PDB file of C-alpha atoms in Angstrom:
ATOM      1  CA  UNK O 773     -26.279  20.527   4.331  1.00 40.00           C
ATOM      2  CA  UNK O 774     -29.274  20.213   1.948  1.00 40.00           C
ATOM      3  CA  UNK O 775     -31.350  22.769   0.037  1.00 41.00           C
ATOM      4  CA  UNK O 776     -35.037  23.542   0.756  1.00 40.00           C
ATOM      5  CA  UNK O 777     -36.319  20.592  -1.262  1.00 41.00           C
ATOM      6  CA  UNK O 778     -34.094  18.258   0.698  1.00 40.00           C
ATOM      7  CA  UNK O 779     -32.264  17.218  -2.492  1.00 39.00           C
ATOM      8  CA  UNK O 780     -28.609  17.780  -3.312  1.00 40.00           C
ATOM      9  CA  UNK O 781     -25.996  19.669  -1.373  1.00 41.00           C
ATOM     10  CA  UNK O 782     -25.512  23.389  -1.124  1.00 42.00           C
ATOM     11  CA  UNK O 783     -21.979  24.759  -1.269  1.00 46.00           C
ATOM     12  CA  UNK O 784     -21.017  26.719   1.819  1.00 49.00           C
ATOM     13  CA  UNK O 785     -18.515  29.508   2.108  1.00 56.00           C
ATOM     14  CA  UNK O 786     -18.605  29.573   5.903  1.00 72.00           C
ATOM     15  CA  UNK O 787     -14.896  29.525   6.900  1.00 76.00           C
ATOM     16  CA  UNK O 788     -15.448  27.554  10.109  1.00 75.00           C
ATOM     17  CA  UNK O 789     -17.370  24.848   8.209  1.00 70.00           C
ATOM     18  CA  UNK O 790     -14.636  24.525   5.589  1.00 71.00           C
ATOM     19  CA  UNK O 791     -11.975  24.290   8.314  1.00 75.00           C
ATOM     20  CA  UNK O 792     -13.992  21.542  10.031  1.00 72.00           C
ATOM     21  CA  UNK O 793     -14.240  19.582   6.755  1.00 66.00           C
ATOM     22  CA  UNK O 794     -10.503  19.953   6.137  1.00 70.00           C
ATOM     23  CA  UNK O 795      -9.734  18.700   9.670  1.00 70.00           C
ATOM     24  CA  UNK O 796     -12.067  15.693   9.166  1.00 67.00           C
ATOM     25  CA  UNK O 797     -10.428  14.827   5.808  1.00 61.00           C
ATOM     26  CA  UNK O 798      -6.994  14.769   7.437  1.00 66.00           C
ATOM     27  CA  UNK O 799      -8.117  11.792   9.547  1.00 64.00           C
ATOM     28  CA  UNK O 800      -9.548   9.722   6.656  1.00 57.00           C
ATOM     29  CA  UNK O 801      -7.495   6.844   5.151  1.00 56.00           C
ATOM     30  CA  UNK O 802      -5.628   7.910   2.010  1.00 56.00           C
ATOM     31  CA  UNK O 803      -7.681   5.618  -0.286  1.00 53.00           C
ATOM     32  CA  UNK O 804     -10.972   7.235   0.817  1.00 50.00           C
ATOM     33  CA  UNK O 805     -10.018  10.784  -0.086  1.00 54.00           C
ATOM     34  CA  UNK O 806     -10.112  12.198  -3.605  1.00 58.00           C
ATOM     35  CA  UNK O 807      -7.779  10.504  -6.093  1.00 60.00           C
ATOM     36  CA  UNK O 808      -4.711  12.406  -7.328  1.00 63.00           C
ATOM     37  CA  UNK O 809      -5.096  14.040 -10.771  1.00 64.00           C
ATOM     38  CA  UNK O 810      -5.434  11.478 -13.573  1.00 67.00           C
ATOM     39  CA  UNK O 811      -6.181   8.586 -11.222  1.00 74.00           C
ATOM     40  CA  UNK O 812      -9.444   6.876 -10.319  1.00 72.00           C
ATOM     41  CA  UNK O 813     -10.525   6.659  -6.655  1.00 74.00           C
ATOM     42  CA  UNK O 814      -8.712   3.695  -5.107  1.00 79.00           C
ATOM     43  CA  UNK O 815      -5.633   4.048  -7.322  1.00 82.00           C
ATOM     44  CA  UNK O 816      -2.400   5.032  -5.593  1.00 86.00           C
ATOM     45  CA  UNK O 817      -0.145   5.100  -8.666  1.00 88.00           C
ATOM     46  CA  UNK O 818      -0.732   5.220 -12.443  1.00 88.00           C
ATOM     47  CA  UNK O 819      -1.406   1.959 -14.286  1.00 90.00           C
ATOM     48  CA  UNK O 820       1.488   0.326 -16.176  1.00 94.00           C
ATOM     49  CA  UNK O 821       2.164   1.475 -19.749  1.00 94.00           C
ATOM     50  CA  UNK O 822       1.297  -0.731 -22.779  1.00 96.00           C
ATOM     51  CA  UNK O 823       5.015  -1.545 -23.175  1.00 97.00           C
ATOM     52  CA  UNK O 824       5.120  -2.842 -19.583  1.00 97.00           C
ATOM     53  CA  UNK O 825       1.986  -4.920 -20.271  1.00 97.00           C
ATOM     54  CA  UNK O 826       3.705  -6.518 -23.279  1.00 97.00           C
ATOM     55  CA  UNK O 827       6.882  -7.233 -21.257  1.00 98.00           C
ATOM     56  CA  UNK O 828       4.782  -8.987 -18.589  1.00 98.00           C
ATOM     57  CA  UNK O 829       3.151 -11.052 -21.371  1.00 97.00           C
ATOM     58  CA  UNK O 830       6.597 -12.086 -22.662  1.00 98.00           C
ATOM     59  CA  UNK O 831       7.574 -13.267 -19.159  1.00 98.00           C
ATOM     60  CA  UNK O 832       4.252 -15.177 -18.896  1.00 97.00           C
ATOM     61  CA  UNK O 833       4.884 -16.903 -22.236  1.00 96.00           C
ATOM     62  CA  UNK O 834       8.435 -17.907 -21.209  1.00 97.00           C
ATOM     63  CA  UNK O 835       7.196 -19.350 -17.887  1.00 97.00           C
ATOM     64  CA  UNK O 836       4.396 -21.238 -19.681  1.00 96.00           C
ATOM     65  CA  UNK O 837       6.972 -22.765 -22.059  1.00 96.00           C
ATOM     66  CA  UNK O 838       9.108 -23.795 -19.056  1.00 97.00           C
ATOM     67  CA  UNK O 839       6.032 -25.333 -17.382  1.00 96.00           C
ATOM     68  CA  UNK O 840       5.231 -27.455 -20.424  1.00 95.00           C
ATOM     69  CA  UNK O 841       8.892 -28.505 -20.792  1.00 96.00           C
ATOM     70  CA  UNK O 842       8.972 -29.455 -17.083  1.00 96.00           C
ATOM     71  CA  UNK O 843       5.864 -31.634 -17.471  1.00 93.00           C
ATOM     72  CA  UNK O 844       7.715 -33.647 -20.146  1.00 94.00           C
ATOM     73  CA  UNK O 845      10.574 -34.465 -17.734  1.00 94.00           C
ATOM     74  CA  UNK O 846       8.317 -37.000 -15.975  1.00 90.00           C
ATOM     75  CA  UNK O 847      10.334 -40.159 -15.321  1.00 88.00           C
ATOM     76  CA  UNK O 848      13.721 -38.426 -15.561  1.00 93.00           C
ATOM     77  CA  UNK O 849      13.490 -36.344 -12.368  1.00 93.00           C
ATOM     78  CA  UNK O 850      11.522 -37.138  -9.177  1.00 95.00           C
ATOM     79  CA  UNK O 851       7.765 -36.471  -9.388  1.00 93.00           C
ATOM     80  CA  UNK O 852       7.937 -34.481  -6.140  1.00 94.00           C
ATOM     81  CA  UNK O 853      10.391 -32.032  -7.709  1.00 96.00           C
ATOM     82  CA  UNK O 854       8.206 -31.684 -10.815  1.00 96.00           C
ATOM     83  CA  UNK O 855       5.183 -30.875  -8.625  1.00 95.00           C
ATOM     84  CA  UNK O 856       7.117 -28.225  -6.666  1.00 96.00           C
ATOM     85  CA  UNK O 857       8.501 -26.644  -9.863  1.00 97.00           C
ATOM     86  CA  UNK O 858       5.095 -26.591 -11.590  1.00 97.00           C
ATOM     87  CA  UNK O 859       3.275 -25.138  -8.560  1.00 96.00           C
ATOM     88  CA  UNK O 860       6.041 -22.530  -8.155  1.00 97.00           C
ATOM     89  CA  UNK O 861       5.776 -21.429 -11.785  1.00 98.00           C
ATOM     90  CA  UNK O 862       1.955 -21.356 -11.609  1.00 97.00           C
ATOM     91  CA  UNK O 863       2.229 -19.130  -8.519  1.00 96.00           C
ATOM     92  CA  UNK O 864       4.573 -16.708 -10.323  1.00 98.00           C
ATOM     93  CA  UNK O 865       2.158 -16.485 -13.295  1.00 98.00           C
ATOM     94  CA  UNK O 866      -0.798 -15.998 -10.941  1.00 96.00           C
ATOM     95  CA  UNK O 867       1.103 -13.246  -9.113  1.00 97.00           C
ATOM     96  CA  UNK O 868       2.123 -11.459 -12.345  1.00 98.00           C
ATOM     97  CA  UNK O 869      -1.440 -11.367 -13.728  1.00 97.00           C
ATOM     98  CA  UNK O 870      -2.944 -10.268 -10.384  1.00 97.00           C
ATOM     99  CA  UNK O 871      -0.288  -7.633  -9.650  1.00 97.00           C
ATOM    100  CA  UNK O 872       0.209  -6.137 -13.133  1.00 97.00           C
ATOM    101  CA  UNK O 873      -2.954  -6.859 -15.163  1.00 97.00           C
ATOM    102  CA  UNK O 874      -5.423  -6.616 -12.272  1.00 96.00           C
ATOM    103  CA  UNK O 875      -3.463  -3.588 -10.977  1.00 95.00           C
ATOM    104  CA  UNK O 876      -3.247  -4.847  -7.394  1.00 95.00           C
ATOM    105  CA  UNK O 877       0.277  -3.392  -7.113  1.00 94.00           C
ATOM    106  CA  UNK O 878      -0.917   0.121  -7.963  1.00 93.00           C
ATOM    107  CA  UNK O 879      -4.340   0.109  -6.256  1.00 91.00           C
ATOM    108  CA  UNK O 880      -5.154   0.772  -2.600  1.00 91.00           C
ATOM    109  CA  UNK O 881      -4.041  -2.050  -0.236  1.00 92.00           C
ATOM    110  CA  UNK O 882      -7.660  -2.815   0.695  1.00 92.00           C
ATOM    111  CA  UNK O 883      -8.195  -4.501  -2.715  1.00 92.00           C
ATOM    112  CA  UNK O 884      -5.055  -6.599  -2.265  1.00 93.00           C
ATOM    113  CA  UNK O 885      -6.225  -7.734   1.172  1.00 95.00           C
ATOM    114  CA  UNK O 886      -9.649  -8.795  -0.179  1.00 94.00           C
ATOM    115  CA  UNK O 887      -7.958 -10.678  -3.036  1.00 94.00           C
ATOM    116  CA  UNK O 888      -5.529 -12.533  -0.758  1.00 95.00           C
ATOM    117  CA  UNK O 889      -8.313 -13.404   1.709  1.00 96.00           C
ATOM    118  CA  UNK O 890     -10.477 -14.796  -1.116  1.00 94.00           C
ATOM    119  CA  UNK O 891      -7.547 -16.742  -2.567  1.00 93.00           C
ATOM    120  CA  UNK O 892      -6.775 -18.345   0.816  1.00 95.00           C
ATOM    121  CA  UNK O 893     -10.459 -19.295   1.218  1.00 96.00           C
ATOM    122  CA  UNK O 894     -10.506 -20.822  -2.298  1.00 91.00           C
ATOM    123  CA  UNK O 895      -7.317 -22.843  -1.640  1.00 90.00           C
ATOM    124  CA  UNK O 896      -8.764 -24.083   1.686  1.00 94.00           C
ATOM    125  CA  UNK O 897     -11.979 -25.148  -0.075  1.00 92.00           C
ATOM    126  CA  UNK O 898      -9.977 -26.930  -2.794  1.00 86.00           C
ATOM    127  CA  UNK O 899      -7.918 -28.835  -0.201  1.00 88.00           C
ATOM    128  CA  UNK O 900     -11.072 -29.911   1.662  1.00 92.00           C
ATOM    129  CA  UNK O 901     -12.642 -31.190  -1.593  1.00 85.00           C
ATOM    130  CA  UNK O 902      -9.379 -32.944  -2.536  1.00 81.00           C
ATOM    131  CA  UNK O 903      -9.161 -34.630   0.873  1.00 86.00           C
ATOM    132  CA  UNK O 904     -12.807 -35.688   0.623  1.00 85.00           C
ATOM    133  CA  UNK O 905     -12.318 -37.190  -2.859  1.00 76.00           C
ATOM    134  CA  UNK O 906      -9.161 -38.968  -1.676  1.00 74.00           C
ATOM    135  CA  UNK O 907     -11.159 -40.383   1.249  1.00 74.00           C
ATOM    136  CA  UNK O 908     -13.910 -41.599  -1.116  1.00 69.00           C
ATOM    137  CA  UNK O 909     -11.371 -43.287  -3.419  1.00 66.00           C
ATOM    138  CA  UNK O 910      -9.448 -45.024  -0.604  1.00 67.00           C
ATOM    139  CA  UNK O 911     -12.674 -46.006   1.202  1.00 62.00           C
TER     140      UNK O 911
ATOM    141  CA  UNK N1232      -5.976 -39.128 -22.141  1.00 76.00           C
ATOM    142  CA  UNK N1233      -4.779 -35.499 -22.187  1.00 88.00           C
ATOM    143  CA  UNK N1234      -3.421 -33.873 -25.316  1.00 92.00           C
ATOM    144  CA  UNK N1235      -0.881 -31.544 -23.643  1.00 94.00           C
ATOM    145  CA  UNK N1236       0.327 -29.774 -26.832  1.00 95.00           C
ATOM    146  CA  UNK N1237      -3.274 -28.938 -27.821  1.00 96.00           C
ATOM    147  CA  UNK N1238      -4.282 -27.692 -24.349  1.00 96.00           C
ATOM    148  CA  UNK N1239      -1.020 -25.723 -24.108  1.00 96.00           C
ATOM    149  CA  UNK N1240      -1.970 -23.817 -27.260  1.00 96.00           C
ATOM    150  CA  UNK N1241      -5.475 -22.987 -25.958  1.00 97.00           C
ATOM    151  CA  UNK N1242      -3.973 -21.985 -22.584  1.00 97.00           C
ATOM    152  CA  UNK N1243      -1.518 -19.711 -24.393  1.00 96.00           C
ATOM    153  CA  UNK N1244      -4.423 -18.116 -26.290  1.00 97.00           C
ATOM    154  CA  UNK N1245      -6.317 -17.441 -23.036  1.00 98.00           C
ATOM    155  CA  UNK N1246      -3.165 -15.965 -21.483  1.00 97.00           C
ATOM    156  CA  UNK N1247      -2.736 -13.637 -24.468  1.00 97.00           C
ATOM    157  CA  UNK N1248      -6.370 -12.554 -24.138  1.00 98.00           C
ATOM    158  CA  UNK N1249      -5.374 -10.994 -20.803  1.00 98.00           C
ATOM    159  CA  UNK N1250      -2.779  -8.920 -22.653  1.00 98.00           C
ATOM    160  CA  UNK N1251      -5.313  -7.710 -25.241  1.00 98.00           C
ATOM    161  CA  UNK N1252      -7.725  -6.917 -22.382  1.00 98.00           C
ATOM    162  CA  UNK N1253      -5.253  -4.583 -20.629  1.00 98.00           C
ATOM    163  CA  UNK N1254      -4.364  -3.016 -23.990  1.00 98.00           C
ATOM    164  CA  UNK N1255      -8.104  -2.358 -24.519  1.00 98.00           C
ATOM    165  CA  UNK N1256      -8.274  -0.694 -21.103  1.00 96.00           C
ATOM    166  CA  UNK N1257      -5.163   1.398 -21.782  1.00 96.00           C
ATOM    167  CA  UNK N1258      -6.668   2.466 -25.128  1.00 97.00           C
ATOM    168  CA  UNK N1259      -9.999   3.667 -23.701  1.00 96.00           C
ATOM    169  CA  UNK N1260      -8.232   5.425 -20.808  1.00 93.00           C
ATOM    170  CA  UNK N1261      -6.257   7.403 -23.424  1.00 94.00           C
ATOM    171  CA  UNK N1262      -9.419   8.086 -25.451  1.00 95.00           C
ATOM    172  CA  UNK N1263      -8.233   5.923 -28.389  1.00 96.00           C
ATOM    173  CA  UNK N1264     -11.648   4.430 -29.181  1.00 97.00           C
ATOM    174  CA  UNK N1265     -10.706   2.737 -32.461  1.00 97.00           C
ATOM    175  CA  UNK N1266      -7.896   0.803 -30.755  1.00 97.00           C
ATOM    176  CA  UNK N1267     -10.226  -0.010 -27.875  1.00 98.00           C
ATOM    177  CA  UNK N1268     -12.727  -1.611 -30.278  1.00 98.00           C
ATOM    178  CA  UNK N1269      -9.954  -3.686 -31.909  1.00 98.00           C
ATOM    179  CA  UNK N1270      -8.432  -4.936 -28.631  1.00 98.00           C
ATOM    180  CA  UNK N1271     -11.760  -5.706 -26.948  1.00 98.00           C
ATOM    181  CA  UNK N1272     -12.901  -7.711 -30.000  1.00 98.00           C
ATOM    182  CA  UNK N1273      -9.524  -9.510 -30.098  1.00 98.00           C
ATOM    183  CA  UNK N1274     -10.026 -10.467 -26.433  1.00 98.00           C
ATOM    184  CA  UNK N1275     -13.506 -11.834 -27.152  1.00 98.00           C
ATOM    185  CA  UNK N1276     -12.190 -13.805 -30.171  1.00 98.00           C
ATOM    186  CA  UNK N1277      -9.323 -15.293 -28.140  1.00 98.00           C
ATOM    187  CA  UNK N1278     -11.860 -16.309 -25.487  1.00 98.00           C
ATOM    188  CA  UNK N1279     -14.109 -17.863 -28.140  1.00 98.00           C
ATOM    189  CA  UNK N1280     -11.114 -19.796 -29.558  1.00 98.00           C
ATOM    190  CA  UNK N1281     -10.373 -21.134 -26.076  1.00 98.00           C
ATOM    191  CA  UNK N1282     -14.004 -22.267 -25.707  1.00 98.00           C
ATOM    192  CA  UNK N1283     -13.872 -23.889 -29.157  1.00 98.00           C
ATOM    193  CA  UNK N1284     -10.801 -25.828 -28.025  1.00 97.00           C
ATOM    194  CA  UNK N1285     -12.548 -26.894 -24.839  1.00 97.00           C
ATOM    195  CA  UNK N1286     -15.600 -28.156 -26.772  1.00 97.00           C
ATOM    196  CA  UNK N1287     -13.279 -30.129 -29.101  1.00 97.00           C
ATOM    197  CA  UNK N1288     -11.447 -31.582 -26.079  1.00 96.00           C
ATOM    198  CA  UNK N1289     -14.705 -32.571 -24.333  1.00 96.00           C
ATOM    199  CA  UNK N1290     -15.927 -34.236 -27.541  1.00 96.00           C
ATOM    200  CA  UNK N1291     -12.688 -36.237 -27.880  1.00 95.00           C
ATOM    201  CA  UNK N1292     -12.741 -37.351 -24.228  1.00 94.00           C
ATOM    202  CA  UNK N1293     -16.369 -38.426 -24.444  1.00 95.00           C
ATOM    203  CA  UNK N1294     -15.540 -40.438 -27.587  1.00 95.00           C
ATOM    204  CA  UNK N1295     -12.716 -42.142 -25.668  1.00 93.00           C
ATOM    205  CA  UNK N1296     -15.113 -43.102 -22.879  1.00 92.00           C
ATOM    206  CA  UNK N1297     -14.448 -40.428 -20.240  1.00 92.00           C
ATOM    207  CA  UNK N1298     -17.672 -38.722 -19.214  1.00 91.00           C
ATOM    208  CA  UNK N1299     -19.231 -37.125 -16.146  1.00 91.00           C
ATOM    209  CA  UNK N1300     -20.278 -40.491 -14.670  1.00 92.00           C
ATOM    210  CA  UNK N1301     -17.202 -42.589 -15.544  1.00 90.00           C
ATOM    211  CA  UNK N1302     -15.212 -41.938 -12.366  1.00 90.00           C
ATOM    212  CA  UNK N1303     -14.438 -39.401  -9.645  1.00 84.00           C
ATOM    213  CA  UNK N1304     -11.755 -38.028 -11.940  1.00 87.00           C
ATOM    214  CA  UNK N1305     -14.275 -37.645 -14.799  1.00 92.00           C
ATOM    215  CA  UNK N1306     -16.760 -35.821 -12.544  1.00 91.00           C
ATOM    216  CA  UNK N1307     -14.065 -33.505 -11.108  1.00 87.00           C
ATOM    217  CA  UNK N1308     -12.571 -32.803 -14.533  1.00 93.00           C
ATOM    218  CA  UNK N1309     -15.839 -31.915 -16.285  1.00 95.00           C
ATOM    219  CA  UNK N1310     -17.259 -29.889 -13.347  1.00 94.00           C
ATOM    220  CA  UNK N1311     -14.034 -27.910 -12.835  1.00 93.00           C
ATOM    221  CA  UNK N1312     -13.218 -27.185 -16.476  1.00 96.00           C
ATOM    222  CA  UNK N1313     -16.906 -26.917 -17.469  1.00 97.00           C
ATOM    223  CA  UNK N1314     -17.649 -24.273 -14.822  1.00 97.00           C
ATOM    224  CA  UNK N1315     -14.537 -22.381 -15.885  1.00 98.00           C
ATOM    225  CA  UNK N1316     -15.687 -22.562 -19.508  1.00 98.00           C
ATOM    226  CA  UNK N1317     -19.119 -21.229 -18.495  1.00 98.00           C
ATOM    227  CA  UNK N1318     -17.443 -18.222 -16.848  1.00 98.00           C
ATOM    228  CA  UNK N1319     -15.325 -17.612 -19.965  1.00 98.00           C
ATOM    229  CA  UNK N1320     -18.534 -17.690 -22.038  1.00 98.00           C
ATOM    230  CA  UNK N1321     -20.157 -15.090 -19.746  1.00 98.00           C
ATOM    231  CA  UNK N1322     -17.004 -12.976 -20.144  1.00 98.00           C
ATOM    232  CA  UNK N1323     -17.188 -13.213 -23.935  1.00 98.00           C
ATOM    233  CA  UNK N1324     -20.806 -11.988 -23.891  1.00 98.00           C
ATOM    234  CA  UNK N1325     -19.755  -9.120 -21.588  1.00 98.00           C
ATOM    235  CA  UNK N1326     -16.842  -8.109 -23.872  1.00 98.00           C
ATOM    236  CA  UNK N1327     -18.980  -8.275 -27.019  1.00 98.00           C
ATOM    237  CA  UNK N1328     -21.626  -6.080 -25.355  1.00 98.00           C
ATOM    238  CA  UNK N1329     -18.908  -3.478 -24.582  1.00 98.00           C
ATOM    239  CA  UNK N1330     -17.713  -3.716 -28.182  1.00 98.00           C
ATOM    240  CA  UNK N1331     -21.319  -3.261 -29.393  1.00 98.00           C
ATOM    241  CA  UNK N1332     -21.755  -0.160 -27.220  1.00 98.00           C
ATOM    242  CA  UNK N1333     -18.465   1.218 -28.569  1.00 97.00           C
ATOM    243  CA  UNK N1334     -19.592   0.620 -32.151  1.00 97.00           C
ATOM    244  CA  UNK N1335     -22.760   2.630 -31.409  1.00 97.00           C
ATOM    245  CA  UNK N1336     -20.638   5.471 -30.010  1.00 96.00           C
ATOM    246  CA  UNK N1337     -21.926   4.850 -26.477  1.00 96.00           C
ATOM    247  CA  UNK N1338     -18.486   4.185 -24.946  1.00 95.00           C
ATOM    248  CA  UNK N1339     -16.171   7.098 -24.247  1.00 94.00           C
ATOM    249  CA  UNK N1340     -13.039   7.780 -22.209  1.00 93.00           C
ATOM    250  CA  UNK N1341     -15.349   8.512 -19.246  1.00 93.00           C
ATOM    251  CA  UNK N1342     -16.558   4.880 -19.336  1.00 94.00           C
ATOM    252  CA  UNK N1343     -13.105   3.386 -18.739  1.00 93.00           C
ATOM    253  CA  UNK N1344     -14.085   2.187 -15.265  1.00 91.00           C
ATOM    254  CA  UNK N1345     -16.703  -0.138 -16.855  1.00 95.00           C
ATOM    255  CA  UNK N1346     -13.940  -1.651 -18.979  1.00 97.00           C
ATOM    256  CA  UNK N1347     -11.692  -2.004 -15.925  1.00 94.00           C
ATOM    257  CA  UNK N1348     -14.429  -3.959 -14.076  1.00 95.00           C
ATOM    258  CA  UNK N1349     -14.953  -6.284 -17.065  1.00 98.00           C
ATOM    259  CA  UNK N1350     -11.160  -6.645 -17.246  1.00 98.00           C
ATOM    260  CA  UNK N1351     -10.931  -7.677 -13.585  1.00 96.00           C
ATOM    261  CA  UNK N1352     -13.496 -10.417 -14.254  1.00 98.00           C
ATOM    262  CA  UNK N1353     -11.594 -11.553 -17.341  1.00 98.00           C
ATOM    263  CA  UNK N1354      -8.194 -11.637 -15.626  1.00 98.00           C
ATOM    264  CA  UNK N1355      -9.652 -13.577 -12.708  1.00 96.00           C
ATOM    265  CA  UNK N1356     -10.971 -16.193 -15.133  1.00 97.00           C
ATOM    266  CA  UNK N1357      -7.425 -16.295 -16.558  1.00 97.00           C
ATOM    267  CA  UNK N1358      -5.679 -16.773 -13.176  1.00 96.00           C
ATOM    268  CA  UNK N1359      -8.112 -19.563 -12.303  1.00 95.00           C
ATOM    269  CA  UNK N1360      -7.140 -21.308 -15.560  1.00 97.00           C
ATOM    270  CA  UNK N1361      -3.430 -20.897 -14.683  1.00 97.00           C
ATOM    271  CA  UNK N1362      -4.112 -23.014 -11.578  1.00 94.00           C
ATOM    272  CA  UNK N1363      -6.422 -25.522 -13.337  1.00 95.00           C
ATOM    273  CA  UNK N1364      -3.949 -26.047 -16.208  1.00 96.00           C
ATOM    274  CA  UNK N1365      -1.129 -26.852 -13.780  1.00 95.00           C
ATOM    275  CA  UNK N1366      -3.103 -28.977 -11.303  1.00 92.00           C
ATOM    276  CA  UNK N1367      -5.246 -30.963 -13.772  1.00 92.00           C
ATOM    277  CA  UNK N1368      -3.090 -31.218 -16.891  1.00 94.00           C
ATOM    278  CA  UNK N1369       0.605 -30.809 -16.044  1.00 95.00           C
ATOM    279  CA  UNK N1370       1.185 -32.314 -12.589  1.00 92.00           C
ATOM    280  CA  UNK N1371       2.115 -36.030 -12.908  1.00 86.00           C
ATOM    281  CA  UNK N1372      -0.697 -38.416 -11.865  1.00 74.00           C
TER     282      UNK N1372
END
């Protein structure tokens, strides 16, 4: 409902209108309705605390140290195993930053879905480029 | 050609800039504006240190004969890491502009969503580097 100038909304106290709005809101997805107190729209749970952020950073540092140590084992363990270990550790770091620092674990699932879709598209593009470069080098 | 210890240090610095970024966000969400200014500037400085390291690395590689036209590897390396570096530079400018607004008193607790958006950009640049560091530098050739 708009006022006479056509700008802005006018609050209504009509009971049947309010009941209709309440019924409509019941059918909306949770992430589209108003956020709970203290949260922004799109957030399902509160963000981590600074202490949790620091703990995640400690885990990231430890994994990075393990990655670098693993890269120095070249020649002592099979290259295939090194590649699997390094990609696994990179995935864990990627997951930790995306889930905890980018808040994908506490935000509405729609953001997570967009992120995963984009990541899959980026990996597919990378593999195509890699295959193309490999083809150029062997040709 | 790679100097793994050197690149590990710059990678560590970029990783820690993600920590200072979330601490900046937590600070502004709690209305602690002085802490916000410190953490956001620390993030920008960490980013600038990373870029400084990348410029040093590029200079060394060029001196050793690896440039954009040397080989497919040279082209891939400079395009991939160079584009990443360009995005880090854009992020640094973004963070410094937020710091500048905060210094002028134009950033309040109500503006925390602007910091969160800048933070998402910054963390994404960080996760891309996590992949680049592993694939380009650490995986055996």
